[in-house]
XYZ file of N, CA, C and O in Angstrom:
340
model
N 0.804 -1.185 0.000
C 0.000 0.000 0.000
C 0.850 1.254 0.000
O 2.057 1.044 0.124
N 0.508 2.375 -0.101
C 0.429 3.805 -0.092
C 0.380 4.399 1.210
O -0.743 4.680 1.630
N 1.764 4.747 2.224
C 1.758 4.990 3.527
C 2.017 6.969 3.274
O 2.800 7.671 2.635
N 0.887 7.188 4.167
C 0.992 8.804 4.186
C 1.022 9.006 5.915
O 0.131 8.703 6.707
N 2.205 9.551 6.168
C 2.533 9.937 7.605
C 2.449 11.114 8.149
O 3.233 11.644 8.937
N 1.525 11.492 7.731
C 1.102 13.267 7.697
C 0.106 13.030 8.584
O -0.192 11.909 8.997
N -0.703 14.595 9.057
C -2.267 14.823 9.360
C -2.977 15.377 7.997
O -2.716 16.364 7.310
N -3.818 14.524 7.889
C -4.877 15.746 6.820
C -5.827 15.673 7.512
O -6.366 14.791 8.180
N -6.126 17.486 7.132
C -7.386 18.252 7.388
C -7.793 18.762 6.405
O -7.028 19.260 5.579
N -9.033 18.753 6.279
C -10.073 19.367 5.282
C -9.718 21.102 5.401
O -9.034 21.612 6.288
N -10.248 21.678 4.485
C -9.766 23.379 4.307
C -10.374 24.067 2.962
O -10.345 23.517 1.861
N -11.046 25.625 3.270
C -11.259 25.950 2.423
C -10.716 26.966 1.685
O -10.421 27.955 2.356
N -10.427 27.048 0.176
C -9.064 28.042 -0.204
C -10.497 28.809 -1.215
O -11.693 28.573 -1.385
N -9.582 29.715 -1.642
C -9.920 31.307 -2.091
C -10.107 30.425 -3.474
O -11.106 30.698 -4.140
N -9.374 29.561 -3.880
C -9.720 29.110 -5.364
C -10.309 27.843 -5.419
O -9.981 26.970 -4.615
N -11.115 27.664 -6.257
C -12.127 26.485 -6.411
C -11.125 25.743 -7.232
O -11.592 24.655 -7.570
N -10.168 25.901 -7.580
C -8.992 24.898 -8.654
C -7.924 24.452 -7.713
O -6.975 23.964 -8.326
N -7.777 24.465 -6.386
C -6.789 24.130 -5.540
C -7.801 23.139 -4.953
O -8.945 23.231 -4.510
N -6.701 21.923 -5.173
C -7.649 20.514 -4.366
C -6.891 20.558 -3.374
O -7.889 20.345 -2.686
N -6.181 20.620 -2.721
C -4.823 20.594 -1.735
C -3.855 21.723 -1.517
O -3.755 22.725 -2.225
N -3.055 21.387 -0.292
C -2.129 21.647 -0.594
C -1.204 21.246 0.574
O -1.925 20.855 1.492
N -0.055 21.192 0.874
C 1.465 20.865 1.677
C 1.648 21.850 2.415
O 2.125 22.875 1.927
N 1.332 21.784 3.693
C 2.322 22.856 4.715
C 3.552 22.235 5.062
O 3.817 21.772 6.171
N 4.449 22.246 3.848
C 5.752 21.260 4.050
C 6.496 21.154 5.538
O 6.764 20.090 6.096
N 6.839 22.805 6.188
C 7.648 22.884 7.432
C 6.743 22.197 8.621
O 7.335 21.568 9.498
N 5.140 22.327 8.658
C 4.361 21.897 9.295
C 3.711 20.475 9.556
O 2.864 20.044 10.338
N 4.722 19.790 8.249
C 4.130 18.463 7.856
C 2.520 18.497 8.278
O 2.155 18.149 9.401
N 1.651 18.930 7.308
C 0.147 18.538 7.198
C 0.011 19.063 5.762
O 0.518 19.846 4.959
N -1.216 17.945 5.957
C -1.804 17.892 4.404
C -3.203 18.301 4.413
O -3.998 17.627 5.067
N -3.731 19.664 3.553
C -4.906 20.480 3.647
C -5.331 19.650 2.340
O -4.490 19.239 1.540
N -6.795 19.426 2.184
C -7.239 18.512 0.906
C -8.625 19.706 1.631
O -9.088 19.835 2.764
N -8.933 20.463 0.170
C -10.103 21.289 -0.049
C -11.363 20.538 0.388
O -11.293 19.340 0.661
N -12.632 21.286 0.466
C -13.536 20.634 0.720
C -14.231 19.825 -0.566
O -14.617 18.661 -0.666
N -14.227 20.606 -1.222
C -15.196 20.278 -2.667
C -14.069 19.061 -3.466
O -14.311 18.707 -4.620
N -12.894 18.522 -2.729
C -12.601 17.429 -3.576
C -12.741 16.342 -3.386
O -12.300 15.396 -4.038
N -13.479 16.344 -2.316
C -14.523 14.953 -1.685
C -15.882 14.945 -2.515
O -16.622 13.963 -2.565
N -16.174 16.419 -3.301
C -17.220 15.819 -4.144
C -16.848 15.424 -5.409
O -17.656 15.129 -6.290
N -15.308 15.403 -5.561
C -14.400 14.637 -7.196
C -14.168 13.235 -7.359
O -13.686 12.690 -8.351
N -14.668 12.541 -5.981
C -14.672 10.898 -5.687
C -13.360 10.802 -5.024
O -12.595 11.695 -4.660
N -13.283 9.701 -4.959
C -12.336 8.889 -4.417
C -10.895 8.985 -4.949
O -10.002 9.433 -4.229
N -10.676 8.591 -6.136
C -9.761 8.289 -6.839
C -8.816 10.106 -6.773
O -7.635 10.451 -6.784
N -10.119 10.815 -6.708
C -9.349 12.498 -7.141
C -8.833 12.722 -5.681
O -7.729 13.246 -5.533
N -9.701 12.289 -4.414
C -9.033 12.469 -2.953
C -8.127 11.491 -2.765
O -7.494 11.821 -1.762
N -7.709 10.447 -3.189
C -6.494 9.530 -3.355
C -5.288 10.576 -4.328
O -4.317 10.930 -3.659
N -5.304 10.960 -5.499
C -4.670 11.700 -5.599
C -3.900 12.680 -4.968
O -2.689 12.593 -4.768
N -4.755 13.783 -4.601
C -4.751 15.132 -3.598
C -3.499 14.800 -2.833
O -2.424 15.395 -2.760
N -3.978 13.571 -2.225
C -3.239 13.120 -0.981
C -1.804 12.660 -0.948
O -0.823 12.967 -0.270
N -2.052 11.765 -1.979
C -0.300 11.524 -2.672
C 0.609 12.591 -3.120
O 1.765 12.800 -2.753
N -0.283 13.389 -4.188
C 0.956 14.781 -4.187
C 1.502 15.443 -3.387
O 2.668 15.834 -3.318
N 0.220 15.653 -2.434
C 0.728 16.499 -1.060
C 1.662 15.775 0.045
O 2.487 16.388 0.724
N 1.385 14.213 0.141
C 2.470 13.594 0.770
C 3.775 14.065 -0.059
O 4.520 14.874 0.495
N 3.959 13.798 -0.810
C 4.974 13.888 -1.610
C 5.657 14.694 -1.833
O 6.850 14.461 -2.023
N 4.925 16.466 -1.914
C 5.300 17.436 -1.556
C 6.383 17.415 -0.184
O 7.597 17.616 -0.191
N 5.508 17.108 0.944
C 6.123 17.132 2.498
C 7.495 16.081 2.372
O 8.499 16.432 2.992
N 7.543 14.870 1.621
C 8.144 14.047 1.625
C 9.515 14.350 0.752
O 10.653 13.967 1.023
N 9.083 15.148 -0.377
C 10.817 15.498 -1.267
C 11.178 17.130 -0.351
O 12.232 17.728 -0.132
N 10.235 17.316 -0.122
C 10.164 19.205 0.487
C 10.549 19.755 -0.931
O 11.415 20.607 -1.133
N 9.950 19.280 -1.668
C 9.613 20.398 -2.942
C 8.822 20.803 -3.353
O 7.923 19.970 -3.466
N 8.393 22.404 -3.952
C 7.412 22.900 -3.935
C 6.419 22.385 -5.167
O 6.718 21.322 -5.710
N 5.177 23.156 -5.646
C 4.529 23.056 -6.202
C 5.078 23.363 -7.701
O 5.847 24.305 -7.893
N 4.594 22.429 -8.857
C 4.881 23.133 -10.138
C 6.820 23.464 -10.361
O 7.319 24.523 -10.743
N 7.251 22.714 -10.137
C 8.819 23.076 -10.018
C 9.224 21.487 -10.916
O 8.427 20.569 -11.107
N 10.591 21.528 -11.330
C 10.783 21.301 -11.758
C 11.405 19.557 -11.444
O 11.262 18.407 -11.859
N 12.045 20.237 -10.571
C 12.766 19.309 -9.144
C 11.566 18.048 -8.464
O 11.802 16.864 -8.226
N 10.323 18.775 -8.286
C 9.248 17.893 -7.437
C 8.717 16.780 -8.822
O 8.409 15.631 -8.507
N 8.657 17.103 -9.979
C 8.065 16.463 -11.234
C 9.474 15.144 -11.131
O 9.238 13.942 -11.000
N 10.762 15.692 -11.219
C 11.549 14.497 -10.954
C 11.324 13.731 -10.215
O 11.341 12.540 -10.528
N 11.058 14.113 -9.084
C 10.831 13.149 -7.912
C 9.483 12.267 -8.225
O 9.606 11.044 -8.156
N 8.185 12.828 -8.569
C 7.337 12.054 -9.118
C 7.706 11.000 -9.919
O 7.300 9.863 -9.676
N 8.429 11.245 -10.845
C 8.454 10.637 -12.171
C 9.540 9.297 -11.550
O 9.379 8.125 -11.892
N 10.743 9.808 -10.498
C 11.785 9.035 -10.145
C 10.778 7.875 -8.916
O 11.025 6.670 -8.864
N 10.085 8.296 -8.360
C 8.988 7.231 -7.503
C 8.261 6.209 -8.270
O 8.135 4.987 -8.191
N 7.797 7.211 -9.097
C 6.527 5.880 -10.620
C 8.019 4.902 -10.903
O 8.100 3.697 -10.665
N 8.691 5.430 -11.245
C 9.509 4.519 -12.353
C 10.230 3.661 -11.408
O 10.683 2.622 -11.888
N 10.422 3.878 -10.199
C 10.808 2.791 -9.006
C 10.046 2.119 -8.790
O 10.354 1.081 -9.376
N 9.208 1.994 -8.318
C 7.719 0.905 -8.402
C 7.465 0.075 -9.145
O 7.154 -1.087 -8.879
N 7.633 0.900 -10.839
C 7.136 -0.133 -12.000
C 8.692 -0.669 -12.266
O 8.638 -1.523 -13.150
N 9.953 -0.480 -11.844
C 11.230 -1.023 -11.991
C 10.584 -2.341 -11.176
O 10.329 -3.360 -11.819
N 10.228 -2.251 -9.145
C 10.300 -2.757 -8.567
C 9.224 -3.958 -8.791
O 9.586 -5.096 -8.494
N 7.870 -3.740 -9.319
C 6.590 -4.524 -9.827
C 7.517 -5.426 -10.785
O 7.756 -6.577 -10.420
N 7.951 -5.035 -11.775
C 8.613 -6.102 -12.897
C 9.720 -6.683 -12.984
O 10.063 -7.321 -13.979
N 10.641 -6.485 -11.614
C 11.918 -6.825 -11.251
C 12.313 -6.764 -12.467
O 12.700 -7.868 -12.851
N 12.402 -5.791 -13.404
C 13.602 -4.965 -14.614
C 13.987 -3.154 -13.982
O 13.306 -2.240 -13.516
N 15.031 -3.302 -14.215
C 15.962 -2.313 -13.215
C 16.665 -1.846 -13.895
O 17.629 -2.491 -14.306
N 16.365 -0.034 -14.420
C 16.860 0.695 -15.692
C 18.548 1.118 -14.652
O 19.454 1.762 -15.181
């Protein structure tokens, strides 16, 4: 499974396009209200970026945090198929 060692709390932001977000120094994870009405799969999301955020301590939209995404997926699917780039 998918271990998130944070607190999340629900929160409401000024923009209806922010599902989340990372109080990285604070370790907590804010997940908007209205993205509990996007299902499941979109509050499973939310939650992973924002772990992930707290977890590389890189910010939003950067360049650095997309590596780290991309360097996690591709460890997993290395680790799922025991082939190892």
């Amino acid at each position: 499974g998918y271990h998130v060692g944070y607190d999340i709390k629900v929160a409401e932001f000024d923009s209806n396009t922010v599902m989340g977000c990372a109080d990285v120094k604070g370790k907590v994870i804010y997940i908007a209200s209205q993205t509990f009405d996007e299902g499941r799969r979109e509050i499973a999301m939310t939650i992973m970026e924002e772990n992930e955020h707290i977890k590389s301590q890189q910010e939003d939209e950067t360049r650095a945090f997309q590596t780290h995404i991309f360097s996690q997926w591709l460890k997993t699917m290395e680790e799922a198929n025991g082939l190892f780039l």
